[in-house]
Amino acid sequence: MNRAETVVSAMLDAIRGVIVEHDVTYEEYAIAKQWLMDVGEAGEWPLFLDVFVETTVERNAFRGRAGSAGTILGPYHLPDAPVLDAPFELPRRPDEQGEPLTLSGRVTDAEGTPLAGAVLDVWHADAEGFYSGFHPDLPPGIFRGKVIADAEGRYEVNTILPAPYTIPHEGPTGAMVAACEWHPWRPAHIHLIVDAPGHEPLITQLFFEGSDYLDGDVAGAVKEDLVVRPVGGRVEYDFALAPA
Ligand code: MBD
Ligand code: FE
């Protein structure tokens, strides 16, 4: 069996097994078929997969990797965010709401040697939980940008505390969550991709102690090492990158 056949037949067997075990009816099959088409039509496959599947791929792929903990990329990364100038501040609107937050620390290799000039691609939701580039109310580019570490690997970026994020409830993904009587929330988080030449890019997120939904992230992406505690609007966090 080639790789495609191995994985595809295992997935189909799993689906067929559920149908038999739970006596799935023709009516339920029709509902599921329509729902799958609706997810595609609504453009929600990236959302659905990153919320319900990516964490398993991530934990499996990076088990035992050296350096800081990573977590899922999610559906809202835009690769072309600009490189910002020091002093680093993520783009915001003049009247931006939200508590100020300064994130700083060091980027090193897995042995603690500083990585001068490391790049931190940072993105997060606004104080209402919306992402620029995906929500019509936000101008493009808000709360997205690349920050450069200095000669000692130190970085610092000013932004605001994002709000928890809820999956859109009007769409088929939200309908599935409601049908299952789950909640649709992710705790407040800041996404980062930290990278330096000769190292594996670290895709990660930082979460905030005491914030809602930390224990019930719908995407299951929270790791203990990634929960930080802001003190006086400041958070220190060091990133260690695995060798490439
Ligand atoms: C998000 O903000 C997110 O990070 C993920 C993984 C899924 C949905 C929304
Ligand atoms: Fe997110």
PDB file of C-alpha atoms and ligand atoms in Angstrom:
ATOM      1  CA  MET A   1       0.000   0.000   0.000  1.00  0.00           C
ATOM      2  CA  ASN A   2       1.283   3.476  -0.801  1.00  0.00           C
ATOM      3  CA  ARG A   3       0.994   6.292   1.737  1.00  0.00           C
ATOM      4  CA  ALA A   4      -2.217   7.761   0.250  1.00  0.00           C
ATOM      5  CA  GLU A   5      -3.921   4.382   0.260  1.00  0.00           C
ATOM      6  CA  THR A   6      -2.798   3.643   3.823  1.00  0.00           C
ATOM      7  CA  VAL A   7      -4.132   6.914   5.247  1.00  0.00           C
ATOM      8  CA  VAL A   8      -7.242   7.207   3.080  1.00  0.00           C
ATOM      9  CA  SER A   9      -8.394   3.655   3.710  1.00  0.00           C
ATOM     10  CA  ALA A  10      -7.834   4.068   7.464  1.00  0.00           C
ATOM     11  CA  MET A  11      -9.948   7.252   7.461  1.00  0.00           C
ATOM     12  CA  LEU A  12     -12.737   5.671   5.429  1.00  0.00           C
ATOM     13  CA  ASP A  13     -12.674   2.609   7.695  1.00  0.00           C
ATOM     14  CA  ALA A  14     -12.986   4.893  10.737  1.00  0.00           C
ATOM     15  CA  ILE A  15     -16.026   6.646   9.209  1.00  0.00           C
ATOM     16  CA  ARG A  16     -17.646   3.352   8.216  1.00  0.00           C
ATOM     17  CA  GLY A  17     -17.004   2.036  11.720  1.00  0.00           C
ATOM     18  CA  VAL A  18     -18.812   4.988  13.298  1.00  0.00           C
ATOM     19  CA  ILE A  19     -21.812   4.499  10.965  1.00  0.00           C
ATOM     20  CA  VAL A  20     -22.120   0.871  12.004  1.00  0.00           C
ATOM     21  CA  GLU A  21     -21.399   1.393  15.709  1.00  0.00           C
ATOM     22  CA  HIS A  22     -23.895   4.252  16.046  1.00  0.00           C
ATOM     23  CA  ASP A  23     -26.471   3.026  13.572  1.00  0.00           C
ATOM     24  CA  VAL A  24     -26.288   6.218  11.517  1.00  0.00           C
ATOM     25  CA  THR A  25     -29.533   6.546   9.535  1.00  0.00           C
ATOM     26  CA  TYR A  26     -30.115   7.585   5.922  1.00  0.00           C
ATOM     27  CA  GLU A  27     -31.634  10.823   7.205  1.00  0.00           C
ATOM     28  CA  GLU A  28     -28.478  11.556   9.240  1.00  0.00           C
ATOM     29  CA  TYR A  29     -26.314  10.686   6.239  1.00  0.00           C
ATOM     30  CA  ALA A  30     -28.236  13.253   4.160  1.00  0.00           C
ATOM     31  CA  ILE A  31     -27.797  15.912   6.878  1.00  0.00           C
ATOM     32  CA  ALA A  32     -24.070  15.193   7.115  1.00  0.00           C
ATOM     33  CA  LYS A  33     -23.669  15.321   3.322  1.00  0.00           C
ATOM     34  CA  GLN A  34     -25.402  18.701   3.112  1.00  0.00           C
ATOM     35  CA  TRP A  35     -23.359  19.992   6.054  1.00  0.00           C
ATOM     36  CA  LEU A  36     -20.081  19.013   4.357  1.00  0.00           C
ATOM     37  CA  MET A  37     -21.161  20.890   1.226  1.00  0.00           C
ATOM     38  CA  ASP A  38     -22.198  23.897   3.333  1.00  0.00           C
ATOM     39  CA  VAL A  39     -18.785  24.065   5.030  1.00  0.00           C
ATOM     40  CA  GLY A  40     -17.150  24.259   1.612  1.00  0.00           C
ATOM     41  CA  GLU A  41     -19.588  26.821   0.278  1.00  0.00           C
ATOM     42  CA  ALA A  42     -19.085  29.015   3.354  1.00  0.00           C
ATOM     43  CA  GLY A  43     -15.287  28.779   2.979  1.00  0.00           C
ATOM     44  CA  GLU A  44     -15.066  27.337   6.483  1.00  0.00           C
ATOM     45  CA  TRP A  45     -12.811  24.326   5.838  1.00  0.00           C
ATOM     46  CA  PRO A  46      -9.680  26.168   7.057  1.00  0.00           C
ATOM     47  CA  LEU A  47     -11.557  27.225  10.197  1.00  0.00           C
ATOM     48  CA  PHE A  48     -13.076  23.818  10.863  1.00  0.00           C
ATOM     49  CA  LEU A  49      -9.848  21.868  10.299  1.00  0.00           C
ATOM     50  CA  ASP A  50      -7.622  24.207  12.317  1.00  0.00           C
ATOM     51  CA  VAL A  51     -10.095  24.235  15.219  1.00  0.00           C
ATOM     52  CA  PHE A  52     -10.883  20.528  15.376  1.00  0.00           C
ATOM     53  CA  VAL A  53      -7.936  18.702  13.808  1.00  0.00           C
ATOM     54  CA  GLU A  54      -4.738  20.779  13.725  1.00  0.00           C
ATOM     55  CA  THR A  55      -3.786  20.335  17.394  1.00  0.00           C
ATOM     56  CA  THR A  56      -3.516  16.573  16.907  1.00  0.00           C
ATOM     57  CA  VAL A  57      -1.238  17.008  13.891  1.00  0.00           C
ATOM     58  CA  GLU A  58       0.853  19.571  15.775  1.00  0.00           C
ATOM     59  CA  ARG A  59       1.290  17.518  18.969  1.00  0.00           C
ATOM     60  CA  ASN A  60       2.147  14.461  16.917  1.00  0.00           C
ATOM     61  CA  ALA A  61       4.588  16.221  14.589  1.00  0.00           C
ATOM     62  CA  PHE A  62       6.557  18.093  17.256  1.00  0.00           C
ATOM     63  CA  ARG A  63       6.607  15.577  20.117  1.00  0.00           C
ATOM     64  CA  GLY A  64      10.061  15.700  21.701  1.00  0.00           C
ATOM     65  CA  ARG A  65      11.320  18.657  19.652  1.00  0.00           C
ATOM     66  CA  ALA A  66      13.996  20.793  21.349  1.00  0.00           C
ATOM     67  CA  GLY A  67      13.255  24.373  22.388  1.00  0.00           C
ATOM     68  CA  SER A  68      10.064  26.210  23.363  1.00  0.00           C
ATOM     69  CA  ALA A  69       6.568  24.762  23.057  1.00  0.00           C
ATOM     70  CA  GLY A  70       4.719  25.348  19.832  1.00  0.00           C
ATOM     71  CA  THR A  71       1.029  25.132  19.077  1.00  0.00           C
ATOM     72  CA  ILE A  72      -1.315  25.430  16.103  1.00  0.00           C
ATOM     73  CA  LEU A  73      -1.024  28.033  13.338  1.00  0.00           C
ATOM     74  CA  GLY A  74      -4.778  28.493  12.935  1.00  0.00           C
ATOM     75  CA  PRO A  75      -6.590  29.966   9.940  1.00  0.00           C
ATOM     76  CA  TYR A  76      -5.748  33.667  10.368  1.00  0.00           C
ATOM     77  CA  HIS A  77      -2.040  33.977   9.585  1.00  0.00           C
ATOM     78  CA  LEU A  78      -1.220  36.303   6.683  1.00  0.00           C
ATOM     79  CA  PRO A  79       2.359  35.703   5.490  1.00  0.00           C
ATOM     80  CA  ASP A  80       2.924  39.165   4.019  1.00  0.00           C
ATOM     81  CA  ALA A  81       2.713  41.281   7.182  1.00  0.00           C
ATOM     82  CA  PRO A  82       5.258  44.123   7.032  1.00  0.00           C
ATOM     83  CA  VAL A  83       8.569  44.208   8.901  1.00  0.00           C
ATOM     84  CA  LEU A  84       8.051  46.973  11.469  1.00  0.00           C
ATOM     85  CA  ASP A  85      10.583  49.562  12.659  1.00  0.00           C
ATOM     86  CA  ALA A  86      11.856  49.957  16.223  1.00  0.00           C
ATOM     87  CA  PRO A  87      10.380  50.832  18.689  1.00  0.00           C
ATOM     88  CA  PHE A  88       8.049  48.036  17.643  1.00  0.00           C
ATOM     89  CA  GLU A  89       4.310  48.569  17.901  1.00  0.00           C
ATOM     90  CA  LEU A  90       1.732  46.491  16.053  1.00  0.00           C
ATOM     91  CA  PRO A  91      -0.412  48.651  13.742  1.00  0.00           C
ATOM     92  CA  ARG A  92      -3.611  49.859  15.435  1.00  0.00           C
ATOM     93  CA  ARG A  93      -6.386  52.357  14.801  1.00  0.00           C
ATOM     94  CA  PRO A  94      -6.018  55.833  16.353  1.00  0.00           C
ATOM     95  CA  ASP A  95      -8.972  55.140  18.697  1.00  0.00           C
ATOM     96  CA  GLU A  96      -8.033  51.526  19.431  1.00  0.00           C
ATOM     97  CA  GLN A  97      -9.785  50.015  22.469  1.00  0.00           C
ATOM     98  CA  GLY A  98      -8.068  47.547  24.793  1.00  0.00           C
ATOM     99  CA  GLU A  99      -5.545  47.277  27.599  1.00  0.00           C
ATOM    100  CA  PRO A 100      -1.962  48.101  26.580  1.00  0.00           C
ATOM    101  CA  LEU A 101       0.424  45.147  26.601  1.00  0.00           C
ATOM    102  CA  THR A 102       4.176  45.054  26.128  1.00  0.00           C
ATOM    103  CA  LEU A 103       5.636  41.687  25.231  1.00  0.00           C
ATOM    104  CA  SER A 104       9.391  41.300  25.522  1.00  0.00           C
ATOM    105  CA  GLY A 105      12.089  38.691  26.037  1.00  0.00           C
ATOM    106  CA  ARG A 106      14.865  36.871  24.235  1.00  0.00           C
ATOM    107  CA  VAL A 107      15.164  34.562  21.285  1.00  0.00           C
ATOM    108  CA  THR A 108      17.857  31.905  21.676  1.00  0.00           C
ATOM    109  CA  ASP A 109      18.780  28.530  20.265  1.00  0.00           C
ATOM    110  CA  ALA A 110      17.906  25.394  22.250  1.00  0.00           C
ATOM    111  CA  GLU A 111      21.151  25.791  24.277  1.00  0.00           C
ATOM    112  CA  GLY A 112      20.404  29.402  25.247  1.00  0.00           C
ATOM    113  CA  THR A 113      22.719  31.155  22.770  1.00  0.00           C
ATOM    114  CA  PRO A 114      21.082  34.432  21.646  1.00  0.00           C
ATOM    115  CA  LEU A 115      19.862  34.595  18.056  1.00  0.00           C
ATOM    116  CA  ALA A 116      20.615  38.133  16.850  1.00  0.00           C
ATOM    117  CA  GLY A 117      18.150  39.459  14.291  1.00  0.00           C
ATOM    118  CA  ALA A 118      15.546  36.721  14.869  1.00  0.00           C
ATOM    119  CA  VAL A 119      12.197  37.581  13.278  1.00  0.00           C
ATOM    120  CA  LEU A 120       8.949  37.397  15.270  1.00  0.00           C
ATOM    121  CA  ASP A 121       5.850  37.445  13.078  1.00  0.00           C
ATOM    122  CA  VAL A 122       3.068  38.484  15.468  1.00  0.00           C
ATOM    123  CA  TRP A 123      -0.706  38.579  14.925  1.00  0.00           C
ATOM    124  CA  HIS A 124      -3.764  38.661  17.142  1.00  0.00           C
ATOM    125  CA  ALA A 125      -7.401  39.672  17.408  1.00  0.00           C
ATOM    126  CA  ASP A 126      -8.537  43.108  18.576  1.00  0.00           C
ATOM    127  CA  ALA A 127     -10.299  43.851  21.890  1.00  0.00           C
ATOM    128  CA  GLU A 128     -13.523  42.498  20.371  1.00  0.00           C
ATOM    129  CA  GLY A 129     -11.984  39.223  19.202  1.00  0.00           C
ATOM    130  CA  PHE A 130     -11.821  40.090  15.492  1.00  0.00           C
ATOM    131  CA  TYR A 131      -8.862  39.547  13.109  1.00  0.00           C
ATOM    132  CA  SER A 132      -7.916  42.073  10.440  1.00  0.00           C
ATOM    133  CA  GLY A 133      -8.051  40.637   6.942  1.00  0.00           C
ATOM    134  CA  PHE A 134     -10.961  38.410   7.973  1.00  0.00           C
ATOM    135  CA  HIS A 135     -13.466  40.775   9.592  1.00  0.00           C
ATOM    136  CA  PRO A 136     -14.970  43.621   7.566  1.00  0.00           C
ATOM    137  CA  ASP A 137     -14.910  46.117  10.474  1.00  0.00           C
ATOM    138  CA  LEU A 138     -11.111  46.150  10.778  1.00  0.00           C
ATOM    139  CA  PRO A 139      -8.821  47.972   8.348  1.00  0.00           C
ATOM    140  CA  PRO A 140      -6.271  45.599   6.737  1.00  0.00           C
ATOM    141  CA  GLY A 141      -3.020  45.119   8.634  1.00  0.00           C
ATOM    142  CA  ILE A 142      -4.275  45.893  12.152  1.00  0.00           C
ATOM    143  CA  PHE A 143      -2.418  43.852  14.807  1.00  0.00           C
ATOM    144  CA  ARG A 144      -0.086  42.178  12.345  1.00  0.00           C
ATOM    145  CA  GLY A 145       3.625  42.719  11.852  1.00  0.00           C
ATOM    146  CA  LYS A 146       7.157  41.380  12.014  1.00  0.00           C
ATOM    147  CA  VAL A 147       9.406  42.401  14.888  1.00  0.00           C
ATOM    148  CA  ILE A 148      13.203  42.008  14.798  1.00  0.00           C
ATOM    149  CA  ALA A 149      15.310  40.927  17.778  1.00  0.00           C
ATOM    150  CA  ASP A 150      18.457  42.965  18.539  1.00  0.00           C
ATOM    151  CA  ALA A 151      22.112  41.834  18.620  1.00  0.00           C
ATOM    152  CA  GLU A 152      21.536  40.068  21.975  1.00  0.00           C
ATOM    153  CA  GLY A 153      18.403  38.333  20.697  1.00  0.00           C
ATOM    154  CA  ARG A 154      16.175  40.680  22.707  1.00  0.00           C
ATOM    155  CA  TYR A 155      12.824  41.765  21.346  1.00  0.00           C
ATOM    156  CA  GLU A 156      10.052  44.055  22.547  1.00  0.00           C
ATOM    157  CA  VAL A 157       6.670  44.789  21.000  1.00  0.00           C
ATOM    158  CA  ASN A 158       3.834  47.049  22.133  1.00  0.00           C
ATOM    159  CA  THR A 159       0.259  46.097  21.466  1.00  0.00           C
ATOM    160  CA  ILE A 160      -3.012  45.514  23.333  1.00  0.00           C
ATOM    161  CA  LEU A 161      -4.503  42.515  25.089  1.00  0.00           C
ATOM    162  CA  PRO A 162      -6.697  40.669  22.578  1.00  0.00           C
ATOM    163  CA  ALA A 163     -10.143  39.369  23.541  1.00  0.00           C
ATOM    164  CA  PRO A 164     -11.224  35.719  23.517  1.00  0.00           C
ATOM    165  CA  TYR A 165     -12.287  34.543  20.061  1.00  0.00           C
ATOM    166  CA  THR A 166     -15.556  32.878  19.160  1.00  0.00           C
ATOM    167  CA  ILE A 167     -16.131  30.801  16.040  1.00  0.00           C
ATOM    168  CA  PRO A 168     -18.658  32.594  13.824  1.00  0.00           C
ATOM    169  CA  HIS A 169     -22.084  31.236  14.839  1.00  0.00           C
ATOM    170  CA  GLU A 170     -23.925  31.981  11.588  1.00  0.00           C
ATOM    171  CA  GLY A 171     -21.973  29.357   9.623  1.00  0.00           C
ATOM    172  CA  PRO A 172     -22.017  25.555   9.441  1.00  0.00           C
ATOM    173  CA  THR A 173     -19.070  25.184  11.871  1.00  0.00           C
ATOM    174  CA  GLY A 174     -20.999  27.186  14.475  1.00  0.00           C
ATOM    175  CA  ALA A 175     -24.126  25.141  13.719  1.00  0.00           C
ATOM    176  CA  MET A 176     -22.207  21.931  14.421  1.00  0.00           C
ATOM    177  CA  VAL A 177     -20.862  23.334  17.702  1.00  0.00           C
ATOM    178  CA  ALA A 178     -24.397  24.355  18.727  1.00  0.00           C
ATOM    179  CA  ALA A 179     -25.850  20.977  17.721  1.00  0.00           C
ATOM    180  CA  CYS A 180     -23.268  19.281  19.954  1.00  0.00           C
ATOM    181  CA  GLU A 181     -23.999  21.767  22.779  1.00  0.00           C
ATOM    182  CA  TRP A 182     -20.322  22.734  22.969  1.00  0.00           C
ATOM    183  CA  HIS A 183     -19.109  26.274  23.418  1.00  0.00           C
ATOM    184  CA  PRO A 184     -17.465  28.037  20.464  1.00  0.00           C
ATOM    185  CA  TRP A 185     -14.694  29.939  22.336  1.00  0.00           C
ATOM    186  CA  ARG A 186     -10.932  30.145  22.267  1.00  0.00           C
ATOM    187  CA  PRO A 187      -9.193  31.918  25.173  1.00  0.00           C
ATOM    188  CA  ALA A 188      -7.476  35.243  24.398  1.00  0.00           C
ATOM    189  CA  HIS A 189      -4.188  34.540  22.610  1.00  0.00           C
ATOM    190  CA  ILE A 190      -1.361  36.101  20.629  1.00  0.00           C
ATOM    191  CA  HIS A 191       0.049  34.163  17.681  1.00  0.00           C
ATOM    192  CA  LEU A 192       3.746  34.161  16.829  1.00  0.00           C
ATOM    193  CA  ILE A 193       6.075  32.557  14.328  1.00  0.00           C
ATOM    194  CA  VAL A 194       9.621  32.989  15.624  1.00  0.00           C
ATOM    195  CA  ASP A 195      12.352  32.295  13.098  1.00  0.00           C
ATOM    196  CA  ALA A 196      16.101  32.649  12.620  1.00  0.00           C
ATOM    197  CA  PRO A 197      18.462  31.260   9.957  1.00  0.00           C
ATOM    198  CA  GLY A 198      19.531  27.661  10.612  1.00  0.00           C
ATOM    199  CA  HIS A 199      16.588  27.022  12.954  1.00  0.00           C
ATOM    200  CA  GLU A 200      13.132  25.511  12.751  1.00  0.00           C
ATOM    201  CA  PRO A 201      10.468  28.228  12.683  1.00  0.00           C
ATOM    202  CA  LEU A 202       8.537  28.075  15.967  1.00  0.00           C
ATOM    203  CA  ILE A 203       4.792  28.414  15.412  1.00  0.00           C
ATOM    204  CA  THR A 204       3.220  29.205  18.750  1.00  0.00           C
ATOM    205  CA  GLN A 205       0.664  31.199  20.764  1.00  0.00           C
ATOM    206  CA  LEU A 206       0.725  32.890  24.173  1.00  0.00           C
ATOM    207  CA  PHE A 207      -2.307  32.701  26.466  1.00  0.00           C
ATOM    208  CA  PHE A 208      -3.079  34.739  29.581  1.00  0.00           C
ATOM    209  CA  GLU A 209      -3.422  33.406  33.129  1.00  0.00           C
ATOM    210  CA  GLY A 210      -6.955  33.783  34.476  1.00  0.00           C
ATOM    211  CA  SER A 211      -8.498  34.505  31.084  1.00  0.00           C
ATOM    212  CA  ASP A 212     -11.838  32.909  30.146  1.00  0.00           C
ATOM    213  CA  TYR A 213     -11.864  29.561  28.318  1.00  0.00           C
ATOM    214  CA  LEU A 214      -8.229  28.691  29.175  1.00  0.00           C
ATOM    215  CA  ASP A 215      -9.470  25.309  30.371  1.00  0.00           C
ATOM    216  CA  GLY A 216     -11.892  24.801  27.504  1.00  0.00           C
ATOM    217  CA  ASP A 217     -10.247  26.049  24.295  1.00  0.00           C
ATOM    218  CA  VAL A 218     -12.511  24.804  21.487  1.00  0.00           C
ATOM    219  CA  ALA A 219      -9.322  24.274  19.433  1.00  0.00           C
ATOM    220  CA  GLY A 220      -7.588  22.337  22.260  1.00  0.00           C
ATOM    221  CA  ALA A 221      -4.362  24.258  21.617  1.00  0.00           C
ATOM    222  CA  VAL A 222      -3.468  25.532  25.112  1.00  0.00           C
ATOM    223  CA  LYS A 223      -0.252  24.195  26.684  1.00  0.00           C
ATOM    224  CA  GLU A 224       0.805  25.023  30.238  1.00  0.00           C
ATOM    225  CA  ASP A 225       4.171  26.454  29.093  1.00  0.00           C
ATOM    226  CA  LEU A 226       2.356  28.961  26.880  1.00  0.00           C
ATOM    227  CA  VAL A 227       0.279  30.627  29.616  1.00  0.00           C
ATOM    228  CA  VAL A 228       1.754  33.962  30.721  1.00  0.00           C
ATOM    229  CA  ARG A 229       0.864  36.412  33.482  1.00  0.00           C
ATOM    230  CA  PRO A 230       0.892  40.103  32.549  1.00  0.00           C
ATOM    231  CA  VAL A 231       2.217  42.285  35.389  1.00  0.00           C
ATOM    232  CA  GLY A 232       1.572  46.003  35.031  1.00  0.00           C
ATOM    233  CA  GLY A 233       0.760  45.513  31.354  1.00  0.00           C
ATOM    234  CA  ARG A 234       4.040  43.684  30.667  1.00  0.00           C
ATOM    235  CA  VAL A 235       4.800  40.092  29.773  1.00  0.00           C
ATOM    236  CA  GLU A 236       8.294  38.593  29.481  1.00  0.00           C
ATOM    237  CA  TYR A 237       8.653  35.459  27.367  1.00  0.00           C
ATOM    238  CA  ASP A 238      11.767  33.795  25.965  1.00  0.00           C
ATOM    239  CA  PHE A 239      11.681  31.675  22.826  1.00  0.00           C
ATOM    240  CA  ALA A 240      14.188  28.873  22.213  1.00  0.00           C
ATOM    241  CA  LEU A 241      14.390  27.558  18.644  1.00  0.00           C
ATOM    242  CA  ALA A 242      15.255  24.006  17.634  1.00  0.00           C
ATOM    243  CA  PRO A 243      18.037  23.514  15.064  1.00  0.00           C
ATOM    244  CA  ALA A 244      16.860  23.120  11.461  1.00  0.00           C
TER     245      ALA A 244
HETATM  246  C1  MBD B   1      -8.426  31.430  15.862  1.00  0.00           C
HETATM  247  O1  MBD B   1      -8.116  32.678  16.255  1.00  0.00           O
HETATM  248  C2  MBD B   1      -7.479  30.507  15.969  1.00  0.00           C
HETATM  249  O2  MBD B   1      -6.289  30.881  16.439  1.00  0.00           O
HETATM  250  C3  MBD B   1      -7.737  29.195  15.605  1.00  0.00           C
HETATM  251  C4  MBD B   1      -6.694  28.156  15.758  1.00  0.00           C
HETATM  252  C5  MBD B   1      -8.958  28.853  15.115  1.00  0.00           C
HETATM  253  C6  MBD B   1      -9.928  29.785  15.002  1.00  0.00           C
HETATM  254  C7  MBD B   1      -9.658  31.080  15.372  1.00  0.00           C
HETATM  255 FE    FE B   2      -6.194  32.985  16.751  1.00  0.00          FE
END
